[in-house]
CSV table of C-alpha atoms in Angstrom, one decimal:
chain,number,residue,atom,x,y,z
A,1,MET,CA,88.0,84.0,69.7
A,2,VAL,CA,89.6,81.4,72.0
A,3,GLU,CA,88.9,77.8,70.9
A,4,LYS,CA,87.3,75.6,73.4
A,5,GLU,CA,89.5,73.2,75.1
A,6,GLU,CA,89.6,69.8,73.5
A,7,ALA,CA,88.0,66.9,75.3
A,8,GLY,CA,89.9,63.6,75.7
A,9,GLY,CA,91.0,62.0,72.5
A,10,GLY,CA,91.6,65.1,70.4
A,11,ILE,CA,88.0,66.2,70.0
A,12,SER,CA,86.5,69.5,71.1
A,13,GLU,CA,83.8,69.9,73.7
A,14,GLU,CA,81.5,71.3,71.1
A,15,GLU,CA,82.0,68.3,68.8
A,16,ALA,CA,81.7,65.9,71.7
A,17,ALA,CA,78.3,67.4,72.5
A,18,GLN,CA,77.2,67.4,68.9
A,19,TYR,CA,78.2,63.8,68.2
A,20,ASP,CA,77.5,62.4,71.6
A,21,ARG,CA,75.0,59.8,70.4
A,22,GLN,CA,77.2,58.7,67.6
A,23,ILE,CA,80.3,58.4,69.8
A,24,ARG,CA,78.3,56.2,72.1
A,25,LEU,CA,77.1,54.1,69.1
A,26,TRP,CA,80.4,53.5,67.2
A,27,GLY,CA,83.1,54.9,69.5
A,28,LEU,CA,85.4,57.9,69.7
A,29,GLU,CA,88.0,56.4,67.3
A,30,ALA,CA,85.5,55.9,64.6
A,31,GLN,CA,84.1,59.4,65.0
A,32,LYS,CA,87.6,60.8,64.8
A,33,ARG,CA,88.2,59.0,61.5
A,34,LEU,CA,85.0,60.4,60.1
A,35,ARG,CA,85.9,63.9,61.4
A,36,ALA,CA,89.1,63.7,59.3
A,37,SER,CA,87.5,62.5,56.1
A,38,ARG,CA,86.5,64.4,52.9
A,39,VAL,CA,83.9,63.0,50.6
A,40,LEU,CA,83.0,63.8,47.0
A,41,LEU,CA,79.3,63.4,46.1
A,42,VAL,CA,78.4,63.6,42.4
A,43,GLY,CA,74.8,64.1,41.4
A,44,MET,CA,72.4,66.2,43.6
A,45,LYS,CA,69.0,64.7,42.7
A,46,GLY,CA,66.8,63.0,45.3
A,47,LEU,CA,69.3,60.2,46.1
A,48,GLY,CA,72.1,62.7,46.3
A,49,ALA,CA,70.2,64.8,48.8
A,50,GLU,CA,69.6,61.8,51.1
A,51,ILE,CA,73.3,60.8,51.0
A,52,ALA,CA,74.4,64.4,51.6
A,53,LYS,CA,72.0,64.8,54.6
A,54,ASN,CA,73.2,61.6,56.3
A,55,LEU,CA,76.9,62.3,55.8
A,56,ILE,CA,76.7,65.8,57.0
A,57,LEU,CA,74.8,64.8,60.1
A,58,ALA,CA,77.3,62.0,60.7
A,59,GLY,CA,80.1,64.6,60.9
A,60,VAL,CA,82.5,64.1,58.1
A,61,LYS,CA,85.2,66.8,57.8
A,62,GLY,CA,84.1,68.0,54.4
A,63,LEU,CA,81.5,67.2,51.7
A,64,THR,CA,81.8,68.5,48.1
A,65,MET,CA,78.5,68.3,46.1
A,66,LEU,CA,79.2,68.2,42.4
A,67,ASP,CA,76.5,68.6,39.8
A,68,HIS,CA,76.6,70.6,36.5
A,69,GLU,CA,72.9,70.1,35.8
A,70,GLN,CA,70.1,72.6,36.5
A,71,VAL,CA,67.1,72.1,38.7
A,72,SER,CA,64.2,70.6,36.7
A,73,PRO,CA,60.5,71.0,37.6
A,74,GLU,CA,60.5,67.3,38.6
A,75,ASP,CA,63.5,67.5,41.1
A,76,PRO,CA,61.7,69.0,44.1
A,77,GLY,CA,59.5,65.9,44.3
A,78,ALA,CA,62.4,64.0,45.9
A,79,GLN,CA,65.1,66.6,46.5
A,80,PHE,CA,64.3,68.2,49.8
A,81,LEU,CA,67.4,70.4,50.0
A,82,ILE,CA,66.2,72.5,47.1
A,83,ARG,CA,63.9,75.5,47.9
A,84,THR,CA,60.7,76.2,46.0
A,85,GLY,CA,61.3,78.5,43.0
A,86,SER,CA,64.8,77.1,42.2
A,87,VAL,CA,64.0,75.7,38.8
A,88,GLY,CA,66.8,76.7,36.4
A,89,ARG,CA,69.5,77.1,39.1
A,90,ASN,CA,72.4,74.8,39.4
A,91,ARG,CA,71.3,71.8,41.5
A,92,ALA,CA,74.4,71.7,43.7
A,93,GLU,CA,74.2,75.5,44.4
A,94,ALA,CA,70.5,75.3,45.1
A,95,SER,CA,71.2,72.6,47.7
A,96,LEU,CA,74.0,74.4,49.5
A,97,GLU,CA,72.2,76.5,52.0
A,98,ARG,CA,70.0,73.8,53.5
A,99,ALA,CA,72.8,71.3,53.4
A,100,GLN,CA,75.2,73.6,55.4
A,101,ASN,CA,72.5,74.4,57.9
A,102,LEU,CA,72.2,70.7,58.8
A,103,ASN,CA,75.6,70.8,60.6
A,104,PRO,CA,77.8,74.0,60.6
A,105,MET,CA,80.8,71.9,61.7
A,106,VAL,CA,81.0,70.2,58.3
A,107,ASP,CA,82.7,72.1,55.4
A,108,VAL,CA,80.2,71.8,52.6
A,109,LYS,CA,81.3,72.9,49.2
A,110,VAL,CA,79.8,73.1,45.7
A,111,ASP,CA,81.3,72.3,42.3
A,112,THR,CA,79.3,73.1,39.2
A,113,GLU,CA,81.8,71.5,36.6
A,114,ASN,CA,81.0,68.4,34.7
A,115,ILE,CA,82.5,65.3,36.3
A,116,GLU,CA,83.7,64.2,32.8
A,117,LYS,CA,86.1,67.2,32.7
A,118,LYS,CA,87.8,66.4,36.0
A,119,PRO,CA,91.4,65.3,35.9
A,120,GLU,CA,92.7,62.4,38.0
A,121,SER,CA,94.4,64.8,40.4
A,122,PHE,CA,91.0,66.3,41.4
A,123,PHE,CA,89.9,63.0,43.0
A,124,THR,CA,93.0,62.5,45.1
A,125,GLN,CA,91.9,65.2,47.6
A,126,PHE,CA,89.1,63.0,48.8
A,127,ASP,CA,88.9,59.9,51.0
A,128,ALA,CA,85.7,58.6,49.4
A,129,VAL,CA,83.9,59.3,46.1
A,130,CYS,CA,80.2,58.5,45.6
A,131,LEU,CA,78.7,58.7,42.1
A,132,THR,CA,75.0,59.1,41.3
A,133,CYS,CA,73.4,60.1,38.0
A,134,CYS,CA,76.5,59.1,36.0
A,135,SER,CA,77.0,57.2,32.7
A,136,ARG,CA,78.6,53.8,32.5
A,137,ASP,CA,81.8,55.2,31.0
A,138,VAL,CA,82.2,57.8,33.8
A,139,ILE,CA,81.6,55.1,36.5
A,140,VAL,CA,84.3,52.8,35.1
A,141,LYS,CA,86.8,55.7,34.7
A,142,VAL,CA,86.3,57.1,38.2
A,143,ASP,CA,86.4,53.6,39.8
A,144,GLN,CA,89.8,52.9,38.2
A,145,ILE,CA,91.1,56.3,39.4
A,146,CYS,CA,89.9,55.6,42.9
A,147,HIS,CA,91.4,52.1,43.0
A,148,LYS,CA,94.7,53.4,41.7
A,149,ASN,CA,94.8,56.0,44.5
A,150,SER,CA,93.4,53.9,47.3
A,151,ILE,CA,90.2,56.0,47.5
A,152,LYS,CA,86.9,54.4,48.6
A,153,PHE,CA,84.5,54.2,45.7
A,154,PHE,CA,80.7,54.1,45.8
A,155,MET,CA,77.9,54.5,43.3
A,156,GLY,CA,74.2,54.3,43.4
A,157,ASP,CA,71.0,55.3,41.6
A,158,VAL,CA,67.2,55.3,41.9
A,159,PHE,CA,65.0,54.6,39.0
A,160,GLY,CA,61.4,54.8,40.0
A,161,TYR,CA,60.8,52.0,42.5
A,162,HIS,CA,64.2,50.4,41.8
A,163,GLY,CA,67.4,51.4,43.6
A,164,TYR,CA,70.9,50.0,43.9
A,165,THR,CA,74.3,50.7,45.5
A,166,PHE,CA,77.8,49.4,44.7
A,167,ALA,CA,81.1,49.6,46.6
A,168,ASN,CA,84.7,49.0,45.7
A,169,LEU,CA,86.9,49.5,48.8
A,170,GLY,CA,89.9,47.7,47.5
A,171,GLU,CA,91.6,45.8,50.4
A,172,HIS,CA,89.6,47.1,53.3
A,173,GLU,CA,90.4,46.6,57.0
A,174,PHE,CA,87.8,47.1,59.7
A,175,VAL,CA,87.0,46.1,63.3
A,176,GLU,CA,83.9,44.3,64.4
A,177,GLU,CA,82.5,44.0,67.9
A,178,LYS,CA,82.1,40.5,69.1
A,179,THR,CA,80.7,39.1,72.3
A,180,LYS,CA,83.3,37.3,74.4
A,181,VAL,CA,83.2,33.6,74.7
A,182,ALA,CA,83.6,32.4,78.3
A,183,LYS,CA,84.5,28.8,78.9
A,184,VAL,CA,83.4,27.0,82.1
A,185,SER,CA,86.2,26.0,84.4
A,186,GLN,CA,86.7,22.2,84.8
A,187,GLY,CA,85.6,20.7,88.0
A,188,ILE,CA,83.2,23.5,88.9
A,189,GLU,CA,80.1,22.2,87.1
A,190,ASP,CA,79.1,18.9,85.7
A,191,GLY,CA,76.9,18.0,82.8
A,192,PRO,CA,77.1,18.2,79.0
A,193,ASP,CA,76.0,21.8,78.8
A,194,THR,CA,79.0,22.9,80.8
A,195,LYS,CA,81.4,21.5,78.2
A,196,ARG,CA,80.1,24.0,75.6
A,197,ALA,CA,81.5,27.5,75.3
A,198,LYS,CA,79.2,30.1,76.8
A,199,LEU,CA,78.6,33.7,75.5
A,200,ASP,CA,79.0,36.4,78.1
A,201,SER,CA,76.7,39.2,76.8
A,202,SER,CA,78.2,41.6,79.2
A,203,GLU,CA,81.7,41.6,77.7
A,204,THR,CA,82.7,42.3,74.1
A,205,THR,CA,85.9,42.6,72.2
A,206,MET,CA,87.0,44.3,68.9
A,207,VAL,CA,88.1,41.9,66.2
A,208,LYS,CA,90.2,43.1,63.3
A,209,LYS,CA,89.2,41.8,59.8
A,210,LYS,CA,89.9,42.4,56.2
A,211,VAL,CA,87.8,42.0,53.0
A,212,VAL,CA,88.8,42.4,49.4
A,213,PHE,CA,86.6,44.1,46.8
A,214,CYS,CA,86.6,43.9,43.0
A,215,SER,CA,86.2,46.8,40.5
A,216,VAL,CA,82.9,47.7,39.0
A,217,LYS,CA,84.1,46.6,35.6
A,218,GLU,CA,84.8,43.1,37.0
A,219,ALA,CA,81.5,43.1,38.8
A,220,LEU,CA,79.6,43.6,35.6
A,221,GLU,CA,81.7,41.4,33.3
A,222,VAL,CA,80.2,38.2,34.6
A,223,ASP,CA,80.2,35.2,32.3
A,224,TRP,CA,76.7,33.8,32.6
A,225,SER,CA,77.4,30.9,30.2
A,226,SER,CA,79.4,28.9,32.7
A,227,ASP,CA,77.7,26.0,34.6
A,228,LYS,CA,78.3,27.7,37.9
A,229,ALA,CA,76.9,31.0,36.7
A,230,LYS,CA,73.8,29.3,35.3
A,231,ALA,CA,73.1,27.6,38.6
A,232,ALA,CA,73.7,30.9,40.4
A,233,LEU,CA,71.4,32.7,38.0
A,234,LYS,CA,68.3,31.4,39.8
A,235,ARG,CA,69.5,33.2,42.9
A,236,THR,CA,70.7,36.4,41.2
A,237,THR,CA,68.4,39.4,41.3
A,238,PRO,CA,67.0,40.6,37.9
A,239,ASP,CA,67.8,44.1,39.1
A,240,TYR,CA,71.4,43.4,38.4
A,241,PHE,CA,70.7,43.2,34.7
A,242,LEU,CA,69.1,46.7,34.7
A,243,LEU,CA,72.7,47.9,35.1
A,244,GLN,CA,74.1,46.0,32.1
A,245,GLY,CA,75.1,47.4,28.7
A,246,PRO,CA,76.6,45.7,25.6
A,247,CYS,CA,80.1,47.0,26.3
A,248,TRP,CA,80.5,44.6,29.3
A,249,LYS,CA,82.2,41.7,27.6
A,250,ARG,CA,81.3,38.1,28.4
A,251,GLY,CA,83.8,35.4,29.3
A,252,SER,CA,86.4,37.1,31.6
A,253,VAL,CA,84.8,36.7,35.0
A,254,SER,CA,82.8,33.9,36.7
A,255,ALA,CA,79.9,34.7,38.9
A,256,ILE,CA,80.0,33.8,42.5
A,257,PRO,CA,77.0,35.3,44.2
A,258,HIS,CA,76.6,35.3,48.0
A,259,HIS,CA,73.3,36.3,49.5
A,260,PHE,CA,73.0,37.8,53.0
A,261,CYS,CA,71.1,40.6,54.6
A,262,SER,CA,72.5,43.4,56.8
A,263,LEU,CA,69.8,45.9,57.6
A,264,SER,CA,70.9,47.6,60.8
A,265,SER,CA,71.4,51.3,59.9
A,266,THR,CA,73.4,53.3,62.3
A,267,LEU,CA,72.0,56.4,60.6
A,268,SER,CA,68.3,55.4,60.9
A,269,PRO,CA,67.6,57.7,57.9
A,270,HIS,CA,63.9,56.8,57.5
A,271,ALA,CA,61.1,55.1,59.4
A,272,CYS,CA,60.4,52.8,56.5
A,273,LEU,CA,63.7,51.0,57.2
A,274,LYS,CA,61.9,49.3,60.1
A,275,ALA,CA,59.7,47.5,57.6
A,276,PHE,CA,62.8,46.5,55.6
A,277,VAL,CA,62.9,42.7,54.8
A,278,TYR,CA,65.2,40.4,53.0
A,279,SER,CA,64.1,38.4,50.0
A,280,ARG,CA,65.6,36.4,47.2
A,281,SER,CA,62.7,37.2,44.9
A,282,GLU,CA,63.5,36.2,41.3
A,283,SER,CA,61.6,39.2,39.9
A,284,GLN,CA,63.7,41.7,41.7
A,285,ARG,CA,67.1,40.9,40.5
A,286,HIS,CA,68.3,42.0,37.0
A,287,THR,CA,67.2,45.6,36.5
A,288,HIS,CA,69.8,48.4,36.6
A,289,ARG,CA,72.1,47.3,33.7
A,290,VAL,CA,69.4,48.1,31.2
A,291,LEU,CA,68.7,51.5,32.8
A,292,LEU,CA,72.4,52.3,32.9
A,293,LYS,CA,72.7,51.5,29.2
A,294,PHE,CA,69.7,53.8,28.5
A,295,ARG,CA,71.3,56.6,30.4
A,296,THR,CA,74.6,56.2,28.6
A,297,ASP,CA,73.1,56.1,25.1
A,298,LYS,CA,70.4,58.8,25.6
A,299,GLY,CA,72.3,61.1,28.0
A,300,ARG,CA,69.3,61.1,30.4
A,301,ASP,CA,67.1,58.8,32.4
A,302,PRO,CA,63.7,57.5,31.2
A,303,SER,CA,61.2,60.4,31.3
A,304,SER,CA,57.4,60.4,31.9
A,305,ASP,CA,57.1,63.0,29.2
A,306,THR,CA,58.2,60.4,26.6
A,307,PHE,CA,56.8,57.3,28.3
A,308,GLY,CA,55.7,55.5,25.2
A,309,GLU,CA,59.0,56.0,23.3
A,310,ASP,CA,61.2,55.3,26.3
A,311,SER,CA,59.3,52.1,27.3
A,312,GLU,CA,59.8,50.6,23.8
A,313,LEU,CA,63.5,51.5,23.9
A,314,LEU,CA,63.9,50.0,27.4
A,315,LEU,CA,62.3,46.7,26.2
A,316,GLN,CA,64.6,46.7,23.1
A,317,ILE,CA,67.6,47.3,25.3
A,318,ARG,CA,66.5,44.5,27.7
A,319,ASN,CA,66.3,42.1,24.8
A,320,ASP,CA,69.7,43.1,23.3
A,321,VAL,CA,71.5,43.2,26.6
A,322,LEU,CA,70.3,39.9,28.0
A,323,ASP,CA,70.6,38.1,24.7
A,324,ALA,CA,74.3,39.3,24.5
A,325,LEU,CA,74.8,37.9,28.0
A,326,GLY,CA,73.3,34.6,27.1
A,327,VAL,CA,70.4,35.2,29.5
A,328,ASN,CA,66.7,34.6,28.7
A,329,PRO,CA,65.1,38.1,28.4
A,330,ASP,CA,62.0,36.7,30.2
A,331,LEU,CA,64.1,36.8,33.4
A,332,LEU,CA,63.4,40.5,33.5
A,333,PRO,CA,59.6,40.7,33.1
A,334,GLY,CA,58.3,43.2,30.5
A,335,ASP,CA,56.3,45.2,33.0
A,336,PHE,CA,59.5,46.5,34.7
A,337,VAL,CA,59.2,49.6,32.5
A,338,ARG,CA,56.1,50.7,34.4
A,339,TYR,CA,58.1,51.1,37.6
A,340,CYS,CA,61.4,52.8,36.6
A,341,PHE,CA,60.4,56.3,35.7
A,342,SER,CA,61.4,59.3,37.9
A,343,GLU,CA,62.7,59.1,41.5
A,344,MET,CA,60.4,57.9,44.3
A,345,ALA,CA,61.2,59.8,47.5
A,346,PRO,CA,60.7,56.8,49.8
A,347,VAL,CA,63.1,54.7,47.6
A,348,CYS,CA,65.6,57.5,47.8
A,349,ALA,CA,65.3,57.5,51.6
A,350,VAL,CA,66.0,53.8,51.9
A,351,VAL,CA,68.8,53.6,49.2
A,352,GLY,CA,70.4,56.9,50.4
A,353,GLY,CA,70.4,55.7,54.0
A,354,ILE,CA,72.0,52.4,53.1
A,355,LEU,CA,74.6,54.1,50.8
A,356,ALA,CA,75.5,56.7,53.4
A,357,GLN,CA,75.7,54.0,56.1
A,358,GLU,CA,78.2,52.1,53.9
A,359,ILE,CA,80.3,55.3,53.4
A,360,VAL,CA,80.3,55.9,57.2
A,361,LYS,CA,81.4,52.3,57.9
A,362,ALA,CA,84.2,52.5,55.3
A,363,LEU,CA,85.6,55.8,56.5
A,364,SER,CA,85.3,54.9,60.2
A,365,GLN,CA,86.6,51.4,59.6
A,366,ARG,CA,83.9,50.1,61.9
A,367,ASP,CA,81.7,47.1,61.1
A,368,ARG,CA,81.6,44.8,58.1
A,369,PRO,CA,80.8,46.6,54.8
A,370,HIS,CA,78.4,45.4,52.1
A,371,ASN,CA,80.4,43.6,49.5
A,372,ASN,CA,79.5,44.6,46.8
A,373,PHE,CA,75.9,45.3,45.5
A,374,PHE,CA,72.7,46.2,47.3
A,375,PHE,CA,69.5,46.1,45.4
A,376,PHE,CA,66.1,47.5,46.6
A,377,ASP,CA,62.7,46.9,45.1
A,378,GLY,CA,60.3,49.5,46.3
A,379,MET,CA,57.2,47.6,45.0
A,380,LYS,CA,57.9,44.7,47.3
A,381,GLY,CA,59.8,46.5,50.0
A,382,ASN,CA,62.6,44.0,49.6
A,383,GLY,CA,66.3,44.5,49.8
A,384,ILE,CA,69.2,42.1,49.0
A,385,VAL,CA,73.0,42.3,49.2
A,386,GLU,CA,74.9,40.3,46.5
A,387,CYS,CA,78.6,39.8,45.9
A,388,LEU,CA,79.1,39.5,42.1
A,389,GLY,CA,82.4,39.3,40.4
A,390,PRO,CA,85.5,37.2,40.1
A,391,LYS,CA,86.2,34.3,42.4
């Protein structure tokens, strides 16, 4: 078979046709970077399926779906890549056929080995690594490996109505499109308005920028006893504390949160993103540290089959974790346990869309990435981006 002649810029005519809309959106150079990137995605539950779908459609070079777990009766409720009757099969293998059919140009692979058994050399074949469904210890270990080898690191999870993402891109350079500023020539017009710089919406320029990220360990080792941290606590989402566990030591890092909202999704993964709004709701903000501690200790997520037992344990973990951090446990209301069981498909769609969007932005080096947490509360439909970590 004779390959089709490549279009301008080193991309084939077939690829140019397939990715025409995306090339118009973020440019040929960004698409070429995506086309050369390989991504490791760990955990193929509902959130993993959303991330995989968006990355495959975006046109990365290769995607490896890694999961050693079997399909449970609960999985098909949010995991749309798994066919009916797949209970008992490996989750990654059960997702392969539908994932590959989304875009035959992407090399989709399956790995059924436990992520904990992978050596450092395994990760160096990827440009980005995204973890879901992983314990705290695995997250810290893989983040350190990625940082050492200049690999873009991401993680995220969905617990019922709660979802979050985190990114560590190291020293990340990117370009941002800015509208050109046109100054009015002297002597042509009079009046105070003419002295101001005017924006010419018809002309834009690409501006190179750089942002520095911290490790996940630093992001979670926040000292909430300092005066600055106590003041910032009122603006810090309780969902952050659902990620916490006693092994994160106090006293080494000060908290400097920054709040902003960036909701434009180049992937448009779900219609509900249109209703996405920004909020600094106090009740949203400290959730996932407790849930991550539960997963690490129990080796699983909270289950509806053991709702009573798991609810009591979650409340006890909340009290222990927040007390160890010097934070009032009431900051995370006791009724949070009612909303963090199983995966909610709409929450997976929103969080998976945002996380995939951030991976695309990082790999294409186009547009400012979220630095470093994104929290979503499905009960309120609110999302917030926070930068938590060292100064």
